Amino acid sequence: MSKGVLYDANKCIGCRACQVACKQWNEMPAETTTNTGSCENPPKVSAYTLTKIRFNELEHDGKFHWVFTKIQCMHCEHPACAEACLVGAFQKTPEGAVVYDDNKCIGCRYCMVACPFGIPCYQWDDPMPWVRKCSFCADRQSAGLKPACVTTCPTGALKYGERDDLIDEAHQRIAANRDKYVDHVYGEHEVGGTSWLYLSPVPFEKLGMPVVGQEAVTVNVERAMGAVPPVLVGVAAIMSGVYWLVKRRQQPGGEGAPNDKEQVEVPK
Amino acid sequence: MIINKRSIPVGTIILTVVVLLGLVAMILRYVYGLGATTNMSDGRAWGLWISFDLYCGVALAAGGFTLAGIVYIFGREKYHAVARPAILTAFLGYTLVILALLVDLGQPWYIWRFLFNWNIHSPLFEVSLCVMLYTIVLALEFSPAVFERLSSLDYPLIRRFNWRIPLRVIRSIQIPLVIAGIVLSTLHQSSLGSMLLMMPETLHPLWYTPILPILFLFSAIAVGPAMVMFESALSSRVFGHKLSIDVMSGLGKATAYVLGLYLLLKIVDLLARGDLALVATAYPHNLLWWGEIIIGVILPIIFFSMSSIRRNRTMLFWSAVLVVLGLVFNRFNVSMLALEIRPGFTYVPHWMEFAISAALVADAMLVIFLAHRLLPMHEEEAAVESG
Ligand code: SF4
Ligand code: SF4
């Protein structure tokens, strides 16, 4: 069974303890940023900030909302990053985490371009850079611990558990409080489902969550790659066939035959 | 022609300066890293190098497999004279792509890892493997030129070896080589399109379609002959041996047919997806779309199908230039301009990115110049008829 986390924006108070816990556990340095007039900081996830809380001030249904959104890797069920990576540096583990391996990566950054949520980041300032993204604390999980962010969350906005159970619980919370939630569990079906699930009082596009389809983004790639072996054999066979035919036609007619034909086809 | 002869050293000097400048940028890139020397960011992780050197570079080098196919498989001897220059350009093109990747990769010293960690589901893996194998195939396909030259040299050390032996070996496997080249090219030209299939959410619907690999293949096949026309017109300015107008117009006609098919595919695909209205409504992206279609597809089809233009070298040349420009436009659209950037980021290439790309092209041009001077660019048998 694969694990997941349910993030409930109605319970999040924007304290950013998760951000700090993540930095501590992963031993990430602080980033120097400039004051943007908001308490939100740093402005984006990066190779040194694997998760962050986004602050949204917005209007919905005629009411003002101050809603927070936790940003990190969604740990997709069909991860584009893993399908994209030519050396298989990204793997979806059976427990749900999508993990990355420095020992395979060559730094092509296809994973960064492929991710529909814009998550993997690069150590651009380093002459020997690696990709960095949330690992779902796969190391902690394998030791029976919860992810660092979940452990530290003081309000219970982050809940760790079996993904299927969390989906049930999410729908129960919506049903119990129809006026507090939009009827949408983000991540249940997005790009074929993700391990991380979101509840929100406002539509998710207002939170800046990407509007994505329900189909896994890897579907068309899989189809195209499935066509490779038949194309390989087919093209080789056709070319050999054409060569053989052309050769055979040229031989009995002698030297003149192919030239005659060309003069008909190509105007001078 | 006097002017032409003088222009060679000037050109060579300019090219050398460009190469040296790029070399400096390259050193800086390795010392200080990608962040300091490029404007790429988490939002735009693929920049000019991928769009130009990889996406355009591979497509523009398609002349190698199309011409090899026309001459050796389809038996159109008429085009023999351009086959060898086309194969050389393709070989240099792929070398350039690999060099560019060694600059672009974050960990270029680990590039060999892909040989030991196969993700056969990744289109990029397929591209990498095919590009590597095809570069070897191209080197072998071109090697007879080198052996012919070596066997005619009269230096004691070189003379001691019988260069006719490797020559005969390569000639005997020439057809399998050409077929392998066509298969590998079909696979990786289309897989460059498959790579973009991973981005249904970020690539604009005017371009995103499940048949992207097929469109990529067709546009590459179309630009192959156009690129050959373009180059042979240029090299005939510099080196004097003109291509017969018959060959030029034949190539133009072939290009027009493939482009026609390509256009048809594009329109039918938009119709089938119900997105045809986007070409009018999806401002500003539709301008990019019309740009690439008018420049690279519609105008060339019109020009190449006019017999007056097909008799005119200059017009043929400029029509070929249009096809090449249109293809470059298209590859930039799909890999950069129509591919959404992460919110809050912008990207304009750094001058060092331009410098390195320019240096690689200049590099290839210098090698082509050298090859035209030092190597027999037309096969021994063909040399007589094509002269
Ligand atoms: S969110 Fe992006 S990085 Fe995370 S698993 Fe999905 S595709 Fe991969
Ligand atoms: S940058 Fe590394 S992890 Fe990402 S796709 Fe390339 S090789 Fe794989």
PDB file of N, CA and C in Angstrom, chain A residues 44 82-87 102-110 112-114 118 120-122 124 127-130 212-213 217 220-221 224-225 228 236 239-240 242-243 250 261-262 265-267, chain B residues 31 34-35 40-42 45-46 72-76 78 104-107 110 113-114 117 119-126 128 175 183 194-195 197-201 208 246 253 310 342 344-345:
ATOM      1  N   LYS A  44      10.249  31.092  -3.969  1.00  0.00           N
ATOM      2  CA  LYS A  44       9.991  29.888  -4.774  1.00  0.00           C
ATOM      3  C   LYS A  44      10.695  28.700  -4.129  1.00  0.00           C
ATOM      4  N   ALA A  82      10.227  10.488 -13.564  1.00  0.00           N
ATOM      5  CA  ALA A  82      10.813   9.157 -13.623  1.00  0.00           C
ATOM      6  C   ALA A  82      10.764   8.579 -15.034  1.00  0.00           C
ATOM      7  N   GLU A  83       9.661   8.870 -15.733  1.00  0.00           N
ATOM      8  CA  GLU A  83       9.536   8.393 -17.110  1.00  0.00           C
ATOM      9  C   GLU A  83      10.552   9.118 -18.006  1.00  0.00           C
ATOM     10  N   ALA A  84      10.783  10.394 -17.701  1.00  0.00           N
ATOM     11  CA  ALA A  84      11.647  11.210 -18.548  1.00  0.00           C
ATOM     12  C   ALA A  84      13.115  10.842 -18.395  1.00  0.00           C
ATOM     13  N   CYS A  85      13.538  10.624 -17.174  1.00  0.00           N
ATOM     14  CA  CYS A  85      14.968  10.502 -16.907  1.00  0.00           C
ATOM     15  C   CYS A  85      15.597   9.353 -17.680  1.00  0.00           C
ATOM     16  N   LEU A  86      16.598   9.669 -18.514  1.00  0.00           N
ATOM     17  CA  LEU A  86      17.152   8.650 -19.397  1.00  0.00           C
ATOM     18  C   LEU A  86      17.955   7.600 -18.658  1.00  0.00           C
ATOM     19  N   VAL A  87      18.445   7.953 -17.452  1.00  0.00           N
ATOM     20  CA  VAL A  87      19.241   6.988 -16.706  1.00  0.00           C
ATOM     21  C   VAL A  87      18.472   6.399 -15.527  1.00  0.00           C
ATOM     22  N   ASP A 102      21.695  10.679  -6.986  1.00  0.00           N
ATOM     23  CA  ASP A 102      22.850  11.408  -7.532  1.00  0.00           C
ATOM     24  C   ASP A 102      23.764  10.501  -8.351  1.00  0.00           C
ATOM     25  N   ASN A 103      23.813   9.235  -7.965  1.00  0.00           N
ATOM     26  CA  ASN A 103      24.796   8.352  -8.585  1.00  0.00           C
ATOM     27  C   ASN A 103      24.428   7.923  -9.988  1.00  0.00           C
ATOM     28  N   LYS A 104      23.231   8.332 -10.452  1.00  0.00           N
ATOM     29  CA  LYS A 104      22.863   8.011 -11.826  1.00  0.00           C
ATOM     30  C   LYS A 104      22.778   9.253 -12.697  1.00  0.00           C
ATOM     31  N   CYS A 105      22.373  10.371 -12.102  1.00  0.00           N
ATOM     32  CA  CYS A 105      22.060  11.595 -12.859  1.00  0.00           C
ATOM     33  C   CYS A 105      23.251  12.080 -13.682  1.00  0.00           C
ATOM     34  N   ILE A 106      22.946  12.564 -14.901  1.00  0.00           N
ATOM     35  CA  ILE A 106      23.993  13.191 -15.717  1.00  0.00           C
ATOM     36  C   ILE A 106      23.721  14.691 -15.912  1.00  0.00           C
ATOM     37  N   GLY A 107      22.619  15.161 -15.373  1.00  0.00           N
ATOM     38  CA  GLY A 107      22.367  16.595 -15.395  1.00  0.00           C
ATOM     39  C   GLY A 107      21.722  17.145 -16.651  1.00  0.00           C
ATOM     40  N   CYS A 108      20.890  16.321 -17.319  1.00  0.00           N
ATOM     41  CA  CYS A 108      20.265  16.802 -18.552  1.00  0.00           C
ATOM     42  C   CYS A 108      19.072  17.716 -18.273  1.00  0.00           C
ATOM     43  N   ARG A 109      18.494  17.615 -17.102  1.00  0.00           N
ATOM     44  CA  ARG A 109      17.394  18.473 -16.629  1.00  0.00           C
ATOM     45  C   ARG A 109      16.070  18.244 -17.361  1.00  0.00           C
ATOM     46  N   TYR A 110      15.965  17.106 -18.021  1.00  0.00           N
ATOM     47  CA  TYR A 110      14.686  16.760 -18.657  1.00  0.00           C
ATOM     48  C   TYR A 110      13.601  16.627 -17.589  1.00  0.00           C
ATOM     49  N   MET A 112      13.211  18.296 -14.936  1.00  0.00           N
ATOM     50  CA  MET A 112      12.715  19.611 -14.531  1.00  0.00           C
ATOM     51  C   MET A 112      11.713  20.149 -15.544  1.00  0.00           C
ATOM     52  N   VAL A 113      12.012  19.898 -16.823  1.00  0.00           N
ATOM     53  CA  VAL A 113      11.120  20.384 -17.871  1.00  0.00           C
ATOM     54  C   VAL A 113       9.837  19.550 -17.897  1.00  0.00           C
ATOM     55  N   ALA A 114       9.972  18.259 -17.596  1.00  0.00           N
ATOM     56  CA  ALA A 114       8.835  17.353 -17.737  1.00  0.00           C
ATOM     57  C   ALA A 114       7.812  17.490 -16.610  1.00  0.00           C
ATOM     58  N   GLY A 118       6.220  21.640 -11.873  1.00  0.00           N
ATOM     59  CA  GLY A 118       7.373  22.546 -11.784  1.00  0.00           C
ATOM     60  C   GLY A 118       8.153  22.384 -10.495  1.00  0.00           C
ATOM     61  N   PRO A 120      11.161  19.800  -9.622  1.00  0.00           N
ATOM     62  CA  PRO A 120      12.604  19.566  -9.460  1.00  0.00           C
ATOM     63  C   PRO A 120      13.397  20.854  -9.713  1.00  0.00           C
ATOM     64  N   CYS A 121      14.382  21.091  -8.881  1.00  0.00           N
ATOM     65  CA  CYS A 121      15.193  22.303  -8.997  1.00  0.00           C
ATOM     66  C   CYS A 121      16.660  21.916  -9.097  1.00  0.00           C
ATOM     67  N   TYR A 122      17.464  22.874  -9.564  1.00  0.00           N
ATOM     68  CA  TYR A 122      18.849  22.566  -9.876  1.00  0.00           C
ATOM     69  C   TYR A 122      19.784  23.427  -9.045  1.00  0.00           C
ATOM     70  N   TRP A 124      22.076  25.551  -9.454  1.00  0.00           N
ATOM     71  CA  TRP A 124      22.673  26.341 -10.532  1.00  0.00           C
ATOM     72  C   TRP A 124      23.971  27.006 -10.116  1.00  0.00           C
ATOM     73  N   PRO A 127      29.284  24.474  -9.664  1.00  0.00           N
ATOM     74  CA  PRO A 127      29.846  23.959 -10.924  1.00  0.00           C
ATOM     75  C   PRO A 127      29.612  22.454 -11.104  1.00  0.00           C
ATOM     76  N   MET A 128      29.282  21.764 -10.007  1.00  0.00           N
ATOM     77  CA  MET A 128      28.950  20.342 -10.126  1.00  0.00           C
ATOM     78  C   MET A 128      27.556  20.116  -9.543  1.00  0.00           C
ATOM     79  N   PRO A 129      26.557  20.505 -10.302  1.00  0.00           N
ATOM     80  CA  PRO A 129      25.212  20.596  -9.742  1.00  0.00           C
ATOM     81  C   PRO A 129      24.415  19.290  -9.803  1.00  0.00           C
ATOM     82  N   TRP A 130      23.511  19.137  -8.845  1.00  0.00           N
ATOM     83  CA  TRP A 130      22.565  18.030  -8.853  1.00  0.00           C
ATOM     84  C   TRP A 130      21.150  18.572  -8.812  1.00  0.00           C
ATOM     85  N   VAL A 212      -4.440  20.767 -14.198  1.00  0.00           N
ATOM     86  CA  VAL A 212      -3.948  19.673 -15.030  1.00  0.00           C
ATOM     87  C   VAL A 212      -5.057  18.663 -15.273  1.00  0.00           C
ATOM     88  N   GLY A 213      -4.891  17.882 -16.329  1.00  0.00           N
ATOM     89  CA  GLY A 213      -5.897  16.888 -16.677  1.00  0.00           C
ATOM     90  C   GLY A 213      -5.843  15.684 -15.754  1.00  0.00           C
ATOM     91  N   VAL A 217       0.458  12.220 -17.480  1.00  0.00           N
ATOM     92  CA  VAL A 217       1.143  12.921 -18.568  1.00  0.00           C
ATOM     93  C   VAL A 217       2.053  11.976 -19.353  1.00  0.00           C
ATOM     94  N   ASN A 220       0.986   9.456 -23.548  1.00  0.00           N
ATOM     95  CA  ASN A 220       1.383   9.555 -24.956  1.00  0.00           C
ATOM     96  C   ASN A 220       2.825   9.131 -25.184  1.00  0.00           C
ATOM     97  N   VAL A 221       3.671   9.411 -24.200  1.00  0.00           N
ATOM     98  CA  VAL A 221       5.067   8.996 -24.332  1.00  0.00           C
ATOM     99  C   VAL A 221       5.140   7.477 -24.378  1.00  0.00           C
ATOM    100  N   ALA A 224       4.143   6.280 -27.750  1.00  0.00           N
ATOM    101  CA  ALA A 224       5.172   6.545 -28.760  1.00  0.00           C
ATOM    102  C   ALA A 224       6.348   5.588 -28.596  1.00  0.00           C
ATOM    103  N   MET A 225       6.740   5.353 -27.334  1.00  0.00           N
ATOM    104  CA  MET A 225       7.882   4.482 -27.119  1.00  0.00           C
ATOM    105  C   MET A 225       7.538   3.030 -27.447  1.00  0.00           C
ATOM    106  N   VAL A 228       8.365   2.034 -30.965  1.00  0.00           N
ATOM    107  CA  VAL A 228       9.754   2.005 -31.418  1.00  0.00           C
ATOM    108  C   VAL A 228      10.180   0.660 -32.030  1.00  0.00           C
ATOM    109  N   ALA A 236      13.629  -0.849 -41.388  1.00  0.00           N
ATOM    110  CA  ALA A 236      14.734  -1.656 -41.906  1.00  0.00           C
ATOM    111  C   ALA A 236      14.242  -2.556 -43.036  1.00  0.00           C
ATOM    112  N   MET A 239      13.332  -0.450 -46.249  1.00  0.00           N
ATOM    113  CA  MET A 239      14.518   0.044 -46.944  1.00  0.00           C
ATOM    114  C   MET A 239      15.239  -1.086 -47.678  1.00  0.00           C
ATOM    115  N   SER A 240      15.355  -2.228 -47.007  1.00  0.00           N
ATOM    116  CA  SER A 240      15.998  -3.357 -47.679  1.00  0.00           C
ATOM    117  C   SER A 240      15.200  -3.753 -48.911  1.00  0.00           C
ATOM    118  N   VAL A 242      13.131  -1.897 -50.744  1.00  0.00           N
ATOM    119  CA  VAL A 242      13.275  -0.904 -51.815  1.00  0.00           C
ATOM    120  C   VAL A 242      14.616  -1.083 -52.517  1.00  0.00           C
ATOM    121  N   TYR A 243      15.660  -1.265 -51.716  1.00  0.00           N
ATOM    122  CA  TYR A 243      16.988  -1.422 -52.300  1.00  0.00           C
ATOM    123  C   TYR A 243      17.017  -2.606 -53.259  1.00  0.00           C
ATOM    124  N   GLN A 250      17.268  -2.165 -62.071  1.00  0.00           N
ATOM    125  CA  GLN A 250      18.368  -1.535 -62.800  1.00  0.00           C
ATOM    126  C   GLN A 250      19.169  -2.545 -63.599  1.00  0.00           C
ATOM    127  N   LYS A 261      14.284   6.901 -66.620  1.00  0.00           N
ATOM    128  CA  LYS A 261      13.164   7.118 -65.716  1.00  0.00           C
ATOM    129  C   LYS A 261      13.264   8.488 -65.057  1.00  0.00           C
ATOM    130  N   GLU A 262      14.442   8.856 -64.651  1.00  0.00           N
ATOM    131  CA  GLU A 262      14.590  10.118 -63.960  1.00  0.00           C
ATOM    132  C   GLU A 262      14.262  11.301 -64.850  1.00  0.00           C
ATOM    133  N   GLU A 265      10.718  12.058 -64.724  1.00  0.00           N
ATOM    134  CA  GLU A 265      10.148  12.603 -63.503  1.00  0.00           C
ATOM    135  C   GLU A 265      10.596  14.019 -63.185  1.00  0.00           C
ATOM    136  N   VAL A 266      11.835  14.325 -63.510  1.00  0.00           N
ATOM    137  CA  VAL A 266      12.356  15.622 -63.091  1.00  0.00           C
ATOM    138  C   VAL A 266      12.425  16.568 -64.288  1.00  0.00           C
ATOM    139  N   PRO A 267      11.686  17.630 -64.251  1.00  0.00           N
ATOM    140  CA  PRO A 267      11.742  18.572 -65.366  1.00  0.00           C
ATOM    141  C   PRO A 267      13.065  19.324 -65.379  1.00  0.00           C
TER     142      PRO A 267
ATOM    143  N   VAL B  31      34.365  26.377 -15.230  1.00  0.00           N
ATOM    144  CA  VAL B  31      34.935  26.819 -13.966  1.00  0.00           C
ATOM    145  C   VAL B  31      33.849  27.323 -13.022  1.00  0.00           C
ATOM    146  N   LEU B  34      26.927  26.465 -14.550  1.00  0.00           N
ATOM    147  CA  LEU B  34      25.873  26.917 -15.463  1.00  0.00           C
ATOM    148  C   LEU B  34      25.180  28.179 -14.962  1.00  0.00           C
ATOM    149  N   GLY B  35      25.013  28.308 -13.661  1.00  0.00           N
ATOM    150  CA  GLY B  35      24.281  29.446 -13.123  1.00  0.00           C
ATOM    151  C   GLY B  35      24.965  30.760 -13.448  1.00  0.00           C
ATOM    152  N   MET B  40      19.781  30.276 -17.684  1.00  0.00           N
ATOM    153  CA  MET B  40      18.822  29.222 -17.387  1.00  0.00           C
ATOM    154  C   MET B  40      18.504  29.257 -15.895  1.00  0.00           C
ATOM    155  N   SER B  41      17.336  28.735 -15.559  1.00  0.00           N
ATOM    156  CA  SER B  41      16.898  28.770 -14.166  1.00  0.00           C
ATOM    157  C   SER B  41      16.001  27.564 -13.937  1.00  0.00           C
ATOM    158  N   ASP B  42      15.525  27.422 -12.698  1.00  0.00           N
ATOM    159  CA  ASP B  42      14.587  26.334 -12.432  1.00  0.00           C
ATOM    160  C   ASP B  42      13.359  26.449 -13.324  1.00  0.00           C
ATOM    161  N   ALA B  45      14.695  25.335 -17.563  1.00  0.00           N
ATOM    162  CA  ALA B  45      15.862  24.488 -17.346  1.00  0.00           C
ATOM    163  C   ALA B  45      16.540  24.103 -18.659  1.00  0.00           C
ATOM    164  N   TRP B  46      15.809  24.242 -19.763  1.00  0.00           N
ATOM    165  CA  TRP B  46      16.405  24.037 -21.078  1.00  0.00           C
ATOM    166  C   TRP B  46      16.436  25.371 -21.785  1.00  0.00           C
ATOM    167  N   TYR B  72      21.619   5.803 -52.365  1.00  0.00           N
ATOM    168  CA  TYR B  72      22.059   4.408 -52.263  1.00  0.00           C
ATOM    169  C   TYR B  72      20.903   3.420 -52.212  1.00  0.00           C
ATOM    170  N   ILE B  73      19.749   3.853 -51.668  1.00  0.00           N
ATOM    171  CA  ILE B  73      18.636   2.911 -51.554  1.00  0.00           C
ATOM    172  C   ILE B  73      17.690   3.073 -52.739  1.00  0.00           C
ATOM    173  N   PHE B  74      17.312   4.321 -53.019  1.00  0.00           N
ATOM    174  CA  PHE B  74      16.377   4.543 -54.108  1.00  0.00           C
ATOM    175  C   PHE B  74      17.082   4.648 -55.465  1.00  0.00           C
ATOM    176  N   GLY B  75      18.405   4.567 -55.442  1.00  0.00           N
ATOM    177  CA  GLY B  75      19.165   4.462 -56.680  1.00  0.00           C
ATOM    178  C   GLY B  75      19.127   5.675 -57.587  1.00  0.00           C
ATOM    179  N   ARG B  76      18.897   6.866 -57.024  1.00  0.00           N
ATOM    180  CA  ARG B  76      18.907   8.066 -57.857  1.00  0.00           C
ATOM    181  C   ARG B  76      20.343   8.573 -57.989  1.00  0.00           C
ATOM    182  N   LYS B  78      21.706  10.488 -59.872  1.00  0.00           N
ATOM    183  CA  LYS B  78      21.862  11.903 -60.196  1.00  0.00           C
ATOM    184  C   LYS B  78      22.346  12.714 -58.989  1.00  0.00           C
ATOM    185  N   ASP B 104      26.148  21.602 -22.118  1.00  0.00           N
ATOM    186  CA  ASP B 104      24.845  21.827 -21.490  1.00  0.00           C
ATOM    187  C   ASP B 104      24.599  20.933 -20.274  1.00  0.00           C
ATOM    188  N   LEU B 105      25.046  19.695 -20.343  1.00  0.00           N
ATOM    189  CA  LEU B 105      24.805  18.781 -19.224  1.00  0.00           C
ATOM    190  C   LEU B 105      25.415  19.350 -17.946  1.00  0.00           C
ATOM    191  N   GLY B 106      24.700  19.157 -16.845  1.00  0.00           N
ATOM    192  CA  GLY B 106      25.237  19.628 -15.579  1.00  0.00           C
ATOM    193  C   GLY B 106      26.426  18.799 -15.126  1.00  0.00           C
ATOM    194  N   GLN B 107      26.432  17.538 -15.517  1.00  0.00           N
ATOM    195  CA  GLN B 107      27.514  16.631 -15.114  1.00  0.00           C
ATOM    196  C   GLN B 107      28.083  15.938 -16.351  1.00  0.00           C
ATOM    197  N   TYR B 110      29.927  12.692 -16.489  1.00  0.00           N
ATOM    198  CA  TYR B 110      29.198  11.450 -16.222  1.00  0.00           C
ATOM    199  C   TYR B 110      28.339  11.028 -17.412  1.00  0.00           C
ATOM    200  N   ARG B 113      27.293   7.484 -18.095  1.00  0.00           N
ATOM    201  CA  ARG B 113      26.375   6.749 -17.222  1.00  0.00           C
ATOM    202  C   ARG B 113      25.168   6.203 -17.974  1.00  0.00           C
ATOM    203  N   PHE B 114      24.785   6.904 -19.065  1.00  0.00           N
ATOM    204  CA  PHE B 114      23.561   6.461 -19.739  1.00  0.00           C
ATOM    205  C   PHE B 114      23.767   5.113 -20.436  1.00  0.00           C
ATOM    206  N   ASN B 117      22.974   2.725 -17.262  1.00  0.00           N
ATOM    207  CA  ASN B 117      21.686   2.822 -16.586  1.00  0.00           C
ATOM    208  C   ASN B 117      20.619   3.092 -17.630  1.00  0.00           C
ATOM    209  N   ASN B 119      17.086   3.579 -19.064  1.00  0.00           N
ATOM    210  CA  ASN B 119      15.649   3.691 -18.842  1.00  0.00           C
ATOM    211  C   ASN B 119      15.003   3.615 -20.216  1.00  0.00           C
ATOM    212  N   ILE B 120      14.652   2.407 -20.626  1.00  0.00           N
ATOM    213  CA  ILE B 120      14.184   2.238 -22.003  1.00  0.00           C
ATOM    214  C   ILE B 120      12.840   2.907 -22.239  1.00  0.00           C
ATOM    215  N   HIS B 121      12.202   3.410 -21.170  1.00  0.00           N
ATOM    216  CA  HIS B 121      10.928   4.106 -21.357  1.00  0.00           C
ATOM    217  C   HIS B 121      11.133   5.577 -21.680  1.00  0.00           C
ATOM    218  N   SER B 122      12.356   6.048 -21.519  1.00  0.00           N
ATOM    219  CA  SER B 122      12.609   7.468 -21.726  1.00  0.00           C
ATOM    220  C   SER B 122      12.942   7.756 -23.183  1.00  0.00           C
ATOM    221  N   PRO B 123      12.178   8.676 -23.823  1.00  0.00           N
ATOM    222  CA  PRO B 123      12.520   9.032 -25.192  1.00  0.00           C
ATOM    223  C   PRO B 123      13.922   9.636 -25.281  1.00  0.00           C
ATOM    224  N   LEU B 124      14.348  10.303 -24.226  1.00  0.00           N
ATOM    225  CA  LEU B 124      15.691  10.892 -24.264  1.00  0.00           C
ATOM    226  C   LEU B 124      16.758   9.808 -24.285  1.00  0.00           C
ATOM    227  N   PHE B 125      16.456   8.692 -23.637  1.00  0.00           N
ATOM    228  CA  PHE B 125      17.417   7.590 -23.690  1.00  0.00           C
ATOM    229  C   PHE B 125      17.558   7.102 -25.125  1.00  0.00           C
ATOM    230  N   GLU B 126      16.422   6.974 -25.789  1.00  0.00           N
ATOM    231  CA  GLU B 126      16.461   6.516 -27.178  1.00  0.00           C
ATOM    232  C   GLU B 126      17.219   7.500 -28.054  1.00  0.00           C
ATOM    233  N   SER B 128      19.555   9.553 -27.124  1.00  0.00           N
ATOM    234  CA  SER B 128      20.983   9.497 -26.815  1.00  0.00           C
ATOM    235  C   SER B 128      21.648   8.309 -27.495  1.00  0.00           C
ATOM    236  N   ILE B 175      25.751  -0.478 -47.987  1.00  0.00           N
ATOM    237  CA  ILE B 175      24.285  -0.510 -47.983  1.00  0.00           C
ATOM    238  C   ILE B 175      23.724  -0.784 -46.581  1.00  0.00           C
ATOM    239  N   VAL B 183      17.343   3.897 -40.337  1.00  0.00           N
ATOM    240  CA  VAL B 183      16.558   3.408 -39.197  1.00  0.00           C
ATOM    241  C   VAL B 183      16.837   4.260 -37.962  1.00  0.00           C
ATOM    242  N   SER B 194       8.805  12.882 -29.427  1.00  0.00           N
ATOM    243  CA  SER B 194       8.231  12.132 -28.294  1.00  0.00           C
ATOM    244  C   SER B 194       8.636  12.757 -26.966  1.00  0.00           C
ATOM    245  N   MET B 195       9.846  13.306 -26.912  1.00  0.00           N
ATOM    246  CA  MET B 195      10.287  13.921 -25.660  1.00  0.00           C
ATOM    247  C   MET B 195       9.308  14.994 -25.208  1.00  0.00           C
ATOM    248  N   LEU B 197       6.186  15.031 -25.793  1.00  0.00           N
ATOM    249  CA  LEU B 197       4.884  14.461 -25.438  1.00  0.00           C
ATOM    250  C   LEU B 197       4.714  14.408 -23.923  1.00  0.00           C
ATOM    251  N   MET B 198       5.831  14.497 -23.192  1.00  0.00           N
ATOM    252  CA  MET B 198       5.762  14.450 -21.734  1.00  0.00           C
ATOM    253  C   MET B 198       5.159  15.736 -21.169  1.00  0.00           C
ATOM    254  N   MET B 199       4.987  16.759 -22.003  1.00  0.00           N
ATOM    255  CA  MET B 199       4.557  18.063 -21.482  1.00  0.00           C
ATOM    256  C   MET B 199       3.168  18.485 -21.962  1.00  0.00           C
ATOM    257  N   PRO B 200       2.152  17.634 -21.808  1.00  0.00           N
ATOM    258  CA  PRO B 200       0.824  18.028 -22.290  1.00  0.00           C
ATOM    259  C   PRO B 200       0.285  19.247 -21.549  1.00  0.00           C
ATOM    260  N   GLU B 201       0.747  19.457 -20.316  1.00  0.00           N
ATOM    261  CA  GLU B 201       0.208  20.563 -19.525  1.00  0.00           C
ATOM    262  C   GLU B 201       0.917  21.870 -19.837  1.00  0.00           C
ATOM    263  N   TYR B 208       1.053  20.776 -29.177  1.00  0.00           N
ATOM    264  CA  TYR B 208       1.010  19.484 -28.516  1.00  0.00           C
ATOM    265  C   TYR B 208       0.018  18.560 -29.197  1.00  0.00           C
ATOM    266  N   ASP B 246      19.654  20.883 -62.483  1.00  0.00           N
ATOM    267  CA  ASP B 246      18.770  19.725 -62.504  1.00  0.00           C
ATOM    268  C   ASP B 246      18.675  19.097 -61.108  1.00  0.00           C
ATOM    269  N   LYS B 253      11.956  20.079 -55.505  1.00  0.00           N
ATOM    270  CA  LYS B 253      10.672  19.429 -55.722  1.00  0.00           C
ATOM    271  C   LYS B 253      10.388  18.407 -54.616  1.00  0.00           C
ATOM    272  N   ARG B 310      12.247  27.081 -60.179  1.00  0.00           N
ATOM    273  CA  ARG B 310      13.088  25.889 -60.151  1.00  0.00           C
ATOM    274  C   ARG B 310      14.204  25.946 -61.196  1.00  0.00           C
ATOM    275  N   ARG B 342       7.987  28.293 -15.838  1.00  0.00           N
ATOM    276  CA  ARG B 342       7.377  28.267 -14.499  1.00  0.00           C
ATOM    277  C   ARG B 342       7.022  29.684 -14.087  1.00  0.00           C
ATOM    278  N   GLY B 344       6.760  33.222 -12.607  1.00  0.00           N
ATOM    279  CA  GLY B 344       7.730  34.045 -11.897  1.00  0.00           C
ATOM    280  C   GLY B 344       9.131  34.021 -12.484  1.00  0.00           C
ATOM    281  N   PHE B 345       9.320  33.328 -13.593  1.00  0.00           N
ATOM    282  CA  PHE B 345      10.641  33.280 -14.215  1.00  0.00           C
ATOM    283  C   PHE B 345      10.607  33.947 -15.585  1.00  0.00           C
TER     284      PHE B 345
END
